[in-house]
Short mmCIF file of C-alpha atoms in Angstrom, two decimals:
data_model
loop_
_atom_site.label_atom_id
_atom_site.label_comp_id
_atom_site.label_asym_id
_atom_site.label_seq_id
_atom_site.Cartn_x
_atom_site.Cartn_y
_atom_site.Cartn_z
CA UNK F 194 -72.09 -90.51 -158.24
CA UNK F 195 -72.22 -91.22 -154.54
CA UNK F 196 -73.22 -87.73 -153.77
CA UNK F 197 -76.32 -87.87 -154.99
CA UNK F 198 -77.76 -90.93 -153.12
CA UNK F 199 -76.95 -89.51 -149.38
CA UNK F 200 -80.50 -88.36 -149.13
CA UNK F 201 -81.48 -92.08 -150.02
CA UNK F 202 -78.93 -93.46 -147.40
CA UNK F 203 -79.92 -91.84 -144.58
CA UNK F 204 -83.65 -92.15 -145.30
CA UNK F 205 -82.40 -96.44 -145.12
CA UNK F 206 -80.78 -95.63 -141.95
CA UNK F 207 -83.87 -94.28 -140.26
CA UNK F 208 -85.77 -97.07 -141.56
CA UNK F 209 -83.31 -99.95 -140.61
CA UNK F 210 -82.84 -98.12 -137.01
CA UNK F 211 -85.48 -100.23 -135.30
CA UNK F 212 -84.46 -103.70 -136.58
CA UNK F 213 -81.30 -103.50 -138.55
CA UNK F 214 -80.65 -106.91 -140.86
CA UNK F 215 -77.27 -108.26 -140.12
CA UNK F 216 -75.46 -108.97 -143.84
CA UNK F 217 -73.49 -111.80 -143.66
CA UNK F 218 -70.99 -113.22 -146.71
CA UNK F 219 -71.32 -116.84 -146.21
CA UNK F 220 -68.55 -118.94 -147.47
CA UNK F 221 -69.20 -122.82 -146.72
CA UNK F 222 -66.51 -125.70 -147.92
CA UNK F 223 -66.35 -129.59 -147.35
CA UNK F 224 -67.57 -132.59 -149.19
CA UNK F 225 -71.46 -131.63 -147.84
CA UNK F 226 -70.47 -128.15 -148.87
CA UNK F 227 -74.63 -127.00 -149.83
CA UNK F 228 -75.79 -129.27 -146.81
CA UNK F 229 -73.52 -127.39 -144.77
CA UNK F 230 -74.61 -123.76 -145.98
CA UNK F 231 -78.57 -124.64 -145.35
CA UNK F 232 -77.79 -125.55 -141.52
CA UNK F 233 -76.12 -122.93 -141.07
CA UNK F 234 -79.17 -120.53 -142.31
CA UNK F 235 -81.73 -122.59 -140.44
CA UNK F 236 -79.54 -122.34 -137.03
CA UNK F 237 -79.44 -118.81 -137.31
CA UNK F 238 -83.16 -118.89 -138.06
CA UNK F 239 -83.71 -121.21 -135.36
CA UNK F 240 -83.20 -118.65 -132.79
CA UNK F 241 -86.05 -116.79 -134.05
CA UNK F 242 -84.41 -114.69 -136.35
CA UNK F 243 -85.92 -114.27 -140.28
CA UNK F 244 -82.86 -115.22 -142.98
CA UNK F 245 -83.02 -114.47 -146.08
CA UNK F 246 -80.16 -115.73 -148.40
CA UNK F 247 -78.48 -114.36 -151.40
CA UNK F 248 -77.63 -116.99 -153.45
CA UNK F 249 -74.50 -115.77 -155.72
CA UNK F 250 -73.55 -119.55 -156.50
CA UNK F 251 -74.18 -120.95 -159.74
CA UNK F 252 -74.56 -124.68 -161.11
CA UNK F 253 -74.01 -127.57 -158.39
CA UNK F 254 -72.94 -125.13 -156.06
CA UNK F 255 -75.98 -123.42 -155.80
CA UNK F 256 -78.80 -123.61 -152.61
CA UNK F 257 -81.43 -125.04 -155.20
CA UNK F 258 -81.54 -128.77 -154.09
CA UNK F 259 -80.45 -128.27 -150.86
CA UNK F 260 -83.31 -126.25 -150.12
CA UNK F 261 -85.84 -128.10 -152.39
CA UNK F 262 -86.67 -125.45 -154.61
CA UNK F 263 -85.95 -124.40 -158.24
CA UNK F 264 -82.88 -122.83 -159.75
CA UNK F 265 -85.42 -119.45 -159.49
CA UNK F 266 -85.31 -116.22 -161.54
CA UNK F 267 -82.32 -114.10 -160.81
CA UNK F 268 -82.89 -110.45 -159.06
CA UNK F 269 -81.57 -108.84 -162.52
CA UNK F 270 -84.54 -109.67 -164.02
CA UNK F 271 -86.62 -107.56 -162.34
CA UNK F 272 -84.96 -105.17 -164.75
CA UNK F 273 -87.26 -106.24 -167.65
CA UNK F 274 -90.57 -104.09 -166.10
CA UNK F 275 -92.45 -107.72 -166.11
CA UNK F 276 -90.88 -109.26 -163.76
CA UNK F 277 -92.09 -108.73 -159.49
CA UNK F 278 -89.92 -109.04 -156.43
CA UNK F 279 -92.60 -111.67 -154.96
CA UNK F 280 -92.04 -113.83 -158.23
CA UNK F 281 -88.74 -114.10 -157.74
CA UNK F 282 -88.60 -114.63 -153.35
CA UNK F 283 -88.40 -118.37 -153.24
CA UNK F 284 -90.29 -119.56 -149.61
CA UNK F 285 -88.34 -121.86 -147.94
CA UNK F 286 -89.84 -123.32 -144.45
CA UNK F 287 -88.04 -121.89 -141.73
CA UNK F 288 -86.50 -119.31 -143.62
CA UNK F 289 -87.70 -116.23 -145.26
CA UNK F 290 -86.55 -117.35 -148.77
CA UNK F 291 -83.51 -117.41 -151.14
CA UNK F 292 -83.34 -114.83 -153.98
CA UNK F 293 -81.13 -115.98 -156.63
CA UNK F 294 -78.65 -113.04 -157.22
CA UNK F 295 -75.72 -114.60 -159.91
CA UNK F 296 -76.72 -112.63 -162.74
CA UNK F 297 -77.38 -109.38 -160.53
CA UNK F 298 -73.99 -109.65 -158.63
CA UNK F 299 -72.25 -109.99 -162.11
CA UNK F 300 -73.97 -107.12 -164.19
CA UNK F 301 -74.46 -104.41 -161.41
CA UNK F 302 -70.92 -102.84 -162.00
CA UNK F 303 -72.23 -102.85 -165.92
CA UNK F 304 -75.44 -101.31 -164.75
CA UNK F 305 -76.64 -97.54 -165.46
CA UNK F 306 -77.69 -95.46 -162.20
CA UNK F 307 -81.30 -95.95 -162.12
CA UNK F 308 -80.87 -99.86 -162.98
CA UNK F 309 -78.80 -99.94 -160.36
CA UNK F 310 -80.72 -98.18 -158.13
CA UNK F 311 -83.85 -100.24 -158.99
CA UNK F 312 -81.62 -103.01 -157.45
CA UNK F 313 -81.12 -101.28 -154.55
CA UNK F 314 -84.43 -100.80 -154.08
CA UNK F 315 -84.93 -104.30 -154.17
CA UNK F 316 -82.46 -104.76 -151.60
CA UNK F 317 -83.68 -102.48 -149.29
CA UNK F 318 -87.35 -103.88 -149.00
CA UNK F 319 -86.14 -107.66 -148.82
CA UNK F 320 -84.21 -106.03 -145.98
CA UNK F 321 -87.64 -104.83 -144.06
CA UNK F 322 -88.27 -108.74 -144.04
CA UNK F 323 -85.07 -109.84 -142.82
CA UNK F 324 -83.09 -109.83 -139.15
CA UNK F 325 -80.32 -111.71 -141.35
CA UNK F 326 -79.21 -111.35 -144.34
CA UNK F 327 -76.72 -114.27 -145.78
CA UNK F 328 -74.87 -113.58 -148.77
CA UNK F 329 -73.56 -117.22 -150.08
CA UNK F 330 -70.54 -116.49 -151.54
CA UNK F 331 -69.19 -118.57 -154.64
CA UNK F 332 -65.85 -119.78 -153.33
CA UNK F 333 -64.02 -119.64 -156.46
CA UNK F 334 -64.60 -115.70 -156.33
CA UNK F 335 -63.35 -115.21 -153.33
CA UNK F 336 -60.53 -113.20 -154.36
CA UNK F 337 -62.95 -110.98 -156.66
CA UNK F 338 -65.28 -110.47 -154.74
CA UNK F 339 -68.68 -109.19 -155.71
CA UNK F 340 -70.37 -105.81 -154.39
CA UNK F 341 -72.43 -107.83 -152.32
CA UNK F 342 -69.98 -109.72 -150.87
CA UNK F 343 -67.68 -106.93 -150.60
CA UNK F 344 -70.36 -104.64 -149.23
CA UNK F 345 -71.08 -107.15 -146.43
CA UNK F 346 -69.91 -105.83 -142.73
CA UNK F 347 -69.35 -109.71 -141.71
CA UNK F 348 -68.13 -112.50 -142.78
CA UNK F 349 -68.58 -116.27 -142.03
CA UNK F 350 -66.52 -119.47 -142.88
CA UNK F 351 -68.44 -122.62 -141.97
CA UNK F 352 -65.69 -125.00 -141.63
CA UNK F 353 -66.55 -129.03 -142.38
CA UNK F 354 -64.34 -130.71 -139.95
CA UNK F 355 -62.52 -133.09 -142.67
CA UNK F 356 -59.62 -132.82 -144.66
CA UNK F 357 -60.98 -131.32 -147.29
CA UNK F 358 -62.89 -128.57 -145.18
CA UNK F 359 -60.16 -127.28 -143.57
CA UNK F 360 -58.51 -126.75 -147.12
CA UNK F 361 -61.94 -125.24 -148.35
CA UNK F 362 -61.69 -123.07 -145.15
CA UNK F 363 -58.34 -122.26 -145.86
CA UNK F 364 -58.16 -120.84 -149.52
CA UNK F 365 -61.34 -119.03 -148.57
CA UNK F 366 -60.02 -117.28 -145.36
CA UNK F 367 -56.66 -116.86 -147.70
CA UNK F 368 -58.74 -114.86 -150.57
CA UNK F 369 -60.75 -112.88 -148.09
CA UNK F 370 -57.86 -112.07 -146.23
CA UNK F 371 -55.93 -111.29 -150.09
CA UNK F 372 -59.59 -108.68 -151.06
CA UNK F 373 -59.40 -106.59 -147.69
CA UNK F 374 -61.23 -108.78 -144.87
CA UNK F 375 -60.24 -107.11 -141.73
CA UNK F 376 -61.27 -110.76 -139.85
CA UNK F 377 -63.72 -113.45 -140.40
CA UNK F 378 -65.95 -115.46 -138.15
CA UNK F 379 -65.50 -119.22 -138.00
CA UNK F 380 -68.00 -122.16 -137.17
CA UNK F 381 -67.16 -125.52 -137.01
CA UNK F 382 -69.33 -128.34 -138.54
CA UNK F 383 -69.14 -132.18 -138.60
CA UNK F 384 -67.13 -132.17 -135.29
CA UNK F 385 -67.21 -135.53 -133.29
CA UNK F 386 -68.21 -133.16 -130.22
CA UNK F 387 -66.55 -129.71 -128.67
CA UNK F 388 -63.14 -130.82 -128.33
CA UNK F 389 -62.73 -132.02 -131.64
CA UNK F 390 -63.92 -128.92 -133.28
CA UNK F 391 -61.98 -126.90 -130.78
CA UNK F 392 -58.84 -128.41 -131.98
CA UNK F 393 -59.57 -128.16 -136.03
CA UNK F 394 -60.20 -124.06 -135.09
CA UNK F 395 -56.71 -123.88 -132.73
CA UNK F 396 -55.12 -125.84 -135.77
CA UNK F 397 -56.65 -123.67 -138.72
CA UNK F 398 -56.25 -120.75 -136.77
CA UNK F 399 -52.11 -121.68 -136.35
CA UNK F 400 -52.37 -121.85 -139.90
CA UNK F 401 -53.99 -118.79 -141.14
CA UNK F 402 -51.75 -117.02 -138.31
CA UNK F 403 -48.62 -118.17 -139.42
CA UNK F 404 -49.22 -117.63 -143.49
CA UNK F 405 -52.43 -115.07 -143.77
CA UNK F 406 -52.50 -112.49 -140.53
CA UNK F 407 -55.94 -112.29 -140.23
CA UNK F 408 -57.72 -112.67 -137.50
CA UNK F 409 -59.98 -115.56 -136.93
CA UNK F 410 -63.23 -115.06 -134.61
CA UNK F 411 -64.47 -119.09 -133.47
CA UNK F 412 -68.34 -118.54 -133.39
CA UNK F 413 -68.43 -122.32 -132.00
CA UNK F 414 -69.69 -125.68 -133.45
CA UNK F 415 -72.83 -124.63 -135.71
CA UNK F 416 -74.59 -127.79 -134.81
CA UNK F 417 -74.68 -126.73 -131.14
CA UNK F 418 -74.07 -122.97 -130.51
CA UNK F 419 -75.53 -119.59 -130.91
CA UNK F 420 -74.11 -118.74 -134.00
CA UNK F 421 -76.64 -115.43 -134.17
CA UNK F 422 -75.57 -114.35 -131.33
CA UNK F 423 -71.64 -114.81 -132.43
CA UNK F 424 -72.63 -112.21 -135.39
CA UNK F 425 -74.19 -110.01 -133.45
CA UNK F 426 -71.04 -108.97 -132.05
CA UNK F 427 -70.70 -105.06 -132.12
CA UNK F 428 -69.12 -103.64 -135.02
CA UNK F 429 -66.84 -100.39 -135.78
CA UNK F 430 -70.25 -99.51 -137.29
CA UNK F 431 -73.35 -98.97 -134.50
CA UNK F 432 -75.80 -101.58 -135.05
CA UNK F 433 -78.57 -99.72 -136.58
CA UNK F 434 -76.67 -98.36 -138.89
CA UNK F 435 -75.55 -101.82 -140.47
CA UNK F 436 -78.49 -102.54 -143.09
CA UNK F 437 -77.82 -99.52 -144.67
CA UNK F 438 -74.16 -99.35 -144.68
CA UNK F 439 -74.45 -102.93 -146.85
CA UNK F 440 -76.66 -101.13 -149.16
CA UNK F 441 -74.77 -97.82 -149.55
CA UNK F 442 -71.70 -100.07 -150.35
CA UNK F 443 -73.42 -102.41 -152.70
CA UNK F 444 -74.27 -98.94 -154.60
CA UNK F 445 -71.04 -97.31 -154.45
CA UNK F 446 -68.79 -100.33 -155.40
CA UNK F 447 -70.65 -100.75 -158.29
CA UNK F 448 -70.53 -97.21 -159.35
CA UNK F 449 -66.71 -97.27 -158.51
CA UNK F 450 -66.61 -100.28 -160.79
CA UNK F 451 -68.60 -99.36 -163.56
CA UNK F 452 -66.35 -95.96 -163.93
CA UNK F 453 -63.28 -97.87 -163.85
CA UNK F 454 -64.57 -100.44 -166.38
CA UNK F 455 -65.63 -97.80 -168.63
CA UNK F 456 -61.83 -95.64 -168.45
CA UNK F 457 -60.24 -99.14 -169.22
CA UNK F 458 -62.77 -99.89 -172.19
CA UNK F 459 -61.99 -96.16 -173.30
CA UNK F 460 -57.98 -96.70 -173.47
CA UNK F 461 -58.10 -100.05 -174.81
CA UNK F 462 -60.68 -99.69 -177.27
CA UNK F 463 -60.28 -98.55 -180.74
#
C-alpha cells in the first residue's frame, strides 16, 4: 500500500525542504504534569519558533485547561465532509494552536486509504504552519504507541524534579525504550537551580542505564535553556527531509496496522 504514495512523499519532501517542522513525541510526568507540558511548548516557541501541538491525551490529562481553551473537535472529524481544518485549529497565544488528535490517533489503523490519506493531508498543511511539531503523548500508551507517536523522529521526556517525576520519567523512558526508541531527549523542570537538576538527570540517567539501555540525551533545565536548539540536533535523517519522514510513517504504520488487524479479525472471526 506504501507503493503507491511515493509520488506523494517526495512531493512533501520538496515542500518541507525549505523549513522542515521538527515532530516531537512529548511525554511530560509530575504532580503539574499539563502545567509542565504547556512550558515546555511556549519555551520552544519562545525562541521564535511556531508549535503546534498534537494533543493525543484524553480527560484530565488533556492540554484543554492548561491552555485555556475547550476540549475542541478531534482531527477525525474532518472525516464527516462538514467539518474544516480551521474549525478544528484551536489559537493559543504564543503558539500556533493545539489540534485535538485522540480519536484520529485511535481510528487511523481502522481507516480505509483515502480516509487515511485525507488525514494526511491534514497533517501535511498544519505542517506548512509549523517549525515544531509536539506530539503529547498519553503516558499510559507509552508502550503502544500510536502512529503519531511512533512516526515521530524525536522524542522528549520533561522530567518534574520530585519524586513522583522521576517515576513518571522513568516508566515513560522504560516503555519507549520497551516500543523501539533508539534514545530520548531529557529536560529537567522544577529544579531548585542547575545543580539540582543536573543531579536528578546523572541519577535518572544511572537508572535507566543500569535497568533500560537506552540512551538518555539532557537537553538542560526547560525553565532556563534552549530546549529548540537541543532538538535540533542532526538526525540519521537530513533535516529537510524530517517533516515528511513523520508523515510517510504516520501513513505506513497505519496501513501496516490496519492489514494486520484485518488477518487477525479474519482467523478469529467466525
Amino acid at each position: 500500500m506504501l507503493d503507491g504514495r511515493e509520488d506523494q512523499a517526495a512531493g512533501l519532501r520538496r515542500l518541507f525542504r525549505r523549513a522542515p517542522p521538527q515532530v516531537v513525541a512529548l511525554y511530560v510526568g509530575g504532580r503539574t504534569r499539563t502545567q509542565n507540558a504547556v512550558l515546555a511548548a511556549h519555551r520552544i516557541a519562545g525562541r521564535a519558533e511556531r508549535v503546534v501541538i498534537l494533543d493525543e491525551a484524553e480527560g484530565s490529562d488533556t492540554l484543554a485547561d492548561a491552555l485555556g481553551v475547550s476540549e475542541g473537535t478531534d482531527l477525525l472529524q474532518l472525516l464527516d465532509g462538514r467539518t474544516r481544518l480551521s474549525g478544528i485549529v484551536q489559537t493559543v497565544p504564543g503558539l500556533v494552536g493545539r489540534v485535538p488528535v485522540a480519536a484520529a490517533a485511535l481510528a487511523l489503523p481502522l481507516l480505509d486509504e483515502a480516509r487515511r490519506a485525507c488525514l494526511v493531508e491534514a497533517l501535511r498543511i498544519l505542517h506548512r504552519h509549523a517549525s515544531f511539531v509536539l506530539v503529547h503523548a498519553a503516558a499510559e500508551s507509552v508502550a503502544e504507541p500510536s502512529p503519531f507517536v511512533q512516526a515521530a523522529p524525536r522524542r522528549l521526556v520533561v522530567a518534574e524534579a520530585s519524586a513522583s517525576g522521576a517515576t513518571d520519567a522513568y516508566r515513560s523512558i522504560k516503555g519507549l525504550a520497551a516500543a523501539g526508541a533508539g534514545s530520548v531527549h531529557v529536560a529537567v523542570c522544577g529544579a531548585r537551580g542547575r545543580a539540582d537538576a543536573a543531579a536528578f538527570f546523572r541519577s535518572l540517567e544511572a537508572l535507566v542505564v543500569r535497568h533500560v539501555g537506552v540512551p538518555l540525551a539532557w537537553l538542560g533545565e526547560l525553565e532556563r535553556d534552549d530546549i529548540a536548539a537541543g532538538l535540533r540536533q542532526p538526525l540519521e535523517l537530513s533535516q529537510p527531509e524530517a517533516g515528511a519522514a513523520f508523515l510517510r510513517r504516520v501513513a505506513g504504520l497505519a496501513a501496516a496496522r490496519s492489514v494486520s488487524g484485518t488477518r487477525i479479525a479474519r482467523r478469529v472471526g467466525p
